[in-house]
Short mmCIF file of C-alpha atoms in Angstrom, two decimals:
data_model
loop_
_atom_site.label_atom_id
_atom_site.label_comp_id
_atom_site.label_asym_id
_atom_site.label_seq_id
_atom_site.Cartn_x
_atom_site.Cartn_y
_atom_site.Cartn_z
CA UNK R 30 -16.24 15.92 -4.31
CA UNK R 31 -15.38 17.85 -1.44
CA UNK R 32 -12.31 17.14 1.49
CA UNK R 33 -12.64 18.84 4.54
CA UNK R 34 -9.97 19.11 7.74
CA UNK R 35 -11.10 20.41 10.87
CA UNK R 36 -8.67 20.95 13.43
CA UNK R 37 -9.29 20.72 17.00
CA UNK R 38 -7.47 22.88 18.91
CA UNK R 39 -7.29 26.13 17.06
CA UNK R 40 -3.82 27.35 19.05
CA UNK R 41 -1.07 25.24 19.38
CA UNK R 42 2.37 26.42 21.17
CA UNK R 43 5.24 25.30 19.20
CA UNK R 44 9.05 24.63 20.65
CA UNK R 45 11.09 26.55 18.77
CA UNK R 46 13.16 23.67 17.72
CA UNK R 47 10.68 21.40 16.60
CA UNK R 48 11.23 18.28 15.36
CA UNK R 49 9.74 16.31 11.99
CA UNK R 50 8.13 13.78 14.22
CA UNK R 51 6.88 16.12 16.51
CA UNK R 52 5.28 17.90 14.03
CA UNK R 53 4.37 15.17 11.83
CA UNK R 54 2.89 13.28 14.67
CA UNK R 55 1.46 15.21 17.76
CA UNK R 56 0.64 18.66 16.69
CA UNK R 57 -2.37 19.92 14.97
CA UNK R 58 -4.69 17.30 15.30
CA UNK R 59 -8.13 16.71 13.80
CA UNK R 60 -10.52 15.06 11.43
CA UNK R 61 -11.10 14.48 7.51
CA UNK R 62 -14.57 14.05 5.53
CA UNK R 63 -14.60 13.11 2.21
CA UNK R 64 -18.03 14.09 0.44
CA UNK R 65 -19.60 13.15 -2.96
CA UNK R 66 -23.27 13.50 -3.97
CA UNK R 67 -23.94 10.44 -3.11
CA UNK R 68 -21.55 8.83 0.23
CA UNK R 69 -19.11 10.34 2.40
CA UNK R 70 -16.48 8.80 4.36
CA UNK R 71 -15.86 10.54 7.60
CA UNK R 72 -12.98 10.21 10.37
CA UNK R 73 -14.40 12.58 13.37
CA UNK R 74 -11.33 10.91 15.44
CA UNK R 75 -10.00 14.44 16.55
CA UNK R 76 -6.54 12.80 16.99
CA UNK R 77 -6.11 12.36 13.49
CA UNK R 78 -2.09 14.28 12.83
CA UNK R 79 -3.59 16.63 10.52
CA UNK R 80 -0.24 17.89 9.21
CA UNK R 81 0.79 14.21 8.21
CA UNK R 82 -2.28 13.11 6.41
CA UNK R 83 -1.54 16.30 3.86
CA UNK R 84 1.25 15.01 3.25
CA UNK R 85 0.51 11.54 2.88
CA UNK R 86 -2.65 12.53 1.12
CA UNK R 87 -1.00 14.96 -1.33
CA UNK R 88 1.99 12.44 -2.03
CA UNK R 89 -1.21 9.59 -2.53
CA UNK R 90 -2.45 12.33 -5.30
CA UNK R 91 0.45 13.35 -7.12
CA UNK R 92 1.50 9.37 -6.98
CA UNK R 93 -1.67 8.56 -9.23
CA UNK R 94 -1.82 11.91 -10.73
CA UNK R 95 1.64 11.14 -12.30
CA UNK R 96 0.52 6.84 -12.61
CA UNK R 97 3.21 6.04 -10.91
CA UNK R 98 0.38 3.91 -9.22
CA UNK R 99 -2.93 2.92 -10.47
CA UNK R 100 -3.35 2.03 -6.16
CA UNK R 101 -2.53 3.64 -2.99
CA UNK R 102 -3.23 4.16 0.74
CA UNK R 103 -3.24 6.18 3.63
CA UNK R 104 -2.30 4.06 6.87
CA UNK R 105 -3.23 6.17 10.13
CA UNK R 106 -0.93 3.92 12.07
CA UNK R 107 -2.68 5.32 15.46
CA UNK R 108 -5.50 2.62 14.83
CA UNK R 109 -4.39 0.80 11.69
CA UNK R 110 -6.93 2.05 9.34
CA UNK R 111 -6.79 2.69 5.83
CA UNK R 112 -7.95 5.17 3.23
CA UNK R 113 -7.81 2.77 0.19
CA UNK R 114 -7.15 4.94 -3.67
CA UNK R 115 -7.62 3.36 -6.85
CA UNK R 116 -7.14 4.22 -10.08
CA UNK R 117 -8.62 2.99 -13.28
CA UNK R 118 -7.83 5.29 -16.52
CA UNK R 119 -9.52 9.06 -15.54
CA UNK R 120 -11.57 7.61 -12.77
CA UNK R 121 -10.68 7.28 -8.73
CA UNK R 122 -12.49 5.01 -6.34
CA UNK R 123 -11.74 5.95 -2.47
CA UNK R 124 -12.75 2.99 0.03
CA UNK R 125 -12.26 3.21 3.80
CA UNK R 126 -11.45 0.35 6.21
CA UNK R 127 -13.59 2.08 8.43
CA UNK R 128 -16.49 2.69 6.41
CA UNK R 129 -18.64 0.85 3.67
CA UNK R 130 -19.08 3.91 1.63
CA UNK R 131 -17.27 4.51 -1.47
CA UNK R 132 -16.73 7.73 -3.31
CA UNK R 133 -16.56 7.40 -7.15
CA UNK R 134 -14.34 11.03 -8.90
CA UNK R 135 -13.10 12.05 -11.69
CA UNK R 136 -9.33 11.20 -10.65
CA UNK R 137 -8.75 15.26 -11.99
CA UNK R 138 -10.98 16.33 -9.22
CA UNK R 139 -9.79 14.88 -6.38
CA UNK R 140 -6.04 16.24 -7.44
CA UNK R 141 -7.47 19.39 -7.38
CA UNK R 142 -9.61 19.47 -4.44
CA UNK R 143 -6.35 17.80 -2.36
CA UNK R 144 -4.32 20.43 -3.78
CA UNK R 145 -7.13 23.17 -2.98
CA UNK R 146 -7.63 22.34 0.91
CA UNK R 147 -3.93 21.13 1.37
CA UNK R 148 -2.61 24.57 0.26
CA UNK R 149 -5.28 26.60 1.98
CA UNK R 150 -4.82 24.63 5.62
CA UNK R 151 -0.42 24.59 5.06
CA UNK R 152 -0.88 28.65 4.38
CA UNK R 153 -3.03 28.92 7.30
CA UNK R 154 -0.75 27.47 9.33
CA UNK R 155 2.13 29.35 8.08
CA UNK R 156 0.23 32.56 8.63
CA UNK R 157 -0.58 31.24 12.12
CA UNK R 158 3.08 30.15 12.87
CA UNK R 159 5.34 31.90 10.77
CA UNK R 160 8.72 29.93 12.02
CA UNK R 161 6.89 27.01 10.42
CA UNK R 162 8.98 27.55 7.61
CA UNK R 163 12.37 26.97 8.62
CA UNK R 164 10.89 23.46 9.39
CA UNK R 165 12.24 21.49 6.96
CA UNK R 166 9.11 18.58 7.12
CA UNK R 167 6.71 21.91 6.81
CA UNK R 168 8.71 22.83 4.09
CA UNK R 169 9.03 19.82 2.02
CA UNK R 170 4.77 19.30 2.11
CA UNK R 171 4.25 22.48 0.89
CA UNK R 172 6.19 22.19 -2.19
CA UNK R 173 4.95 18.73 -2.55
CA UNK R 174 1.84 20.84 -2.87
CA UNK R 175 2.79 22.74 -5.45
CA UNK R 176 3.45 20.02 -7.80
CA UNK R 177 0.24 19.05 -8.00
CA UNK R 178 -1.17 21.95 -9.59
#
């Protein structure tokens, strides 16, 4: 399985001051593909809020990582569609609203392929804008990231 994030605009000017749903919400947007051997579900939306769906997506993983749900979703509120997760014992199923293809992992692989490209696009970014980190949203998804490993 393999996740990809591809941001849009490569430069963004940040306020110094900025707020979670600033950041959450209307900087750094993009699109995800999910890819298996066999189907891929793709969201070339470019206005996807890139930041927020690591997040979501890495609390989605550690949630089933840690069964504290065999189900979960990612709601991109902007069109209300759904990235659909489910669990059933070592095995992950990941269903789109906006697709009919379904992707079929090893529930181990997708933990560490979210934790892979979430921790590789948040230091990026941090490298990129280095007053990222006294954001306190920034903050709390990387370490969110760091539980999964």
């Amino acid at each position: 399985m393999e996740l990809i994030i591809t941001q849009v605009e490569k430069t963004y000017h940040l306020p110094k001051n900025i707020t979670e749903s600033d950041l959450r919400y209307y900087f750094f947007l993009g699109s995800f593909f999910i890819r298996s051997d066999k189907n891929s579900i793709c969201a070339e939306w470019e206005w996807i809020p890139l930041l927020d769906f690591v997040y979501c997506l890495t609390y989605v993983a550690l949630e089933l990582k840690n069964r504290t749900s065999d189900e979960a979703f990612v709601d991109f509120t902007e069109n209300d569609e759904k990235l659909f997760l489910s669990r059933t014992d070592d095995s992950l199923t990941i269903r789109a609203s906006f697709s009919d293809e379904m992707i079929e992992v090893p529930l181990s692989v997708f933990v560490k392929e979210v934790s892979r490209v979430s921790g590789e696009y948040l230091d990026g970014l941090a490298a990129q804008y280095p007053n990222l980190s006294r954001n306190s949203f920034f903050r709390k998804t990387l370490n969110l990231t760091k539980l999964l490993v």
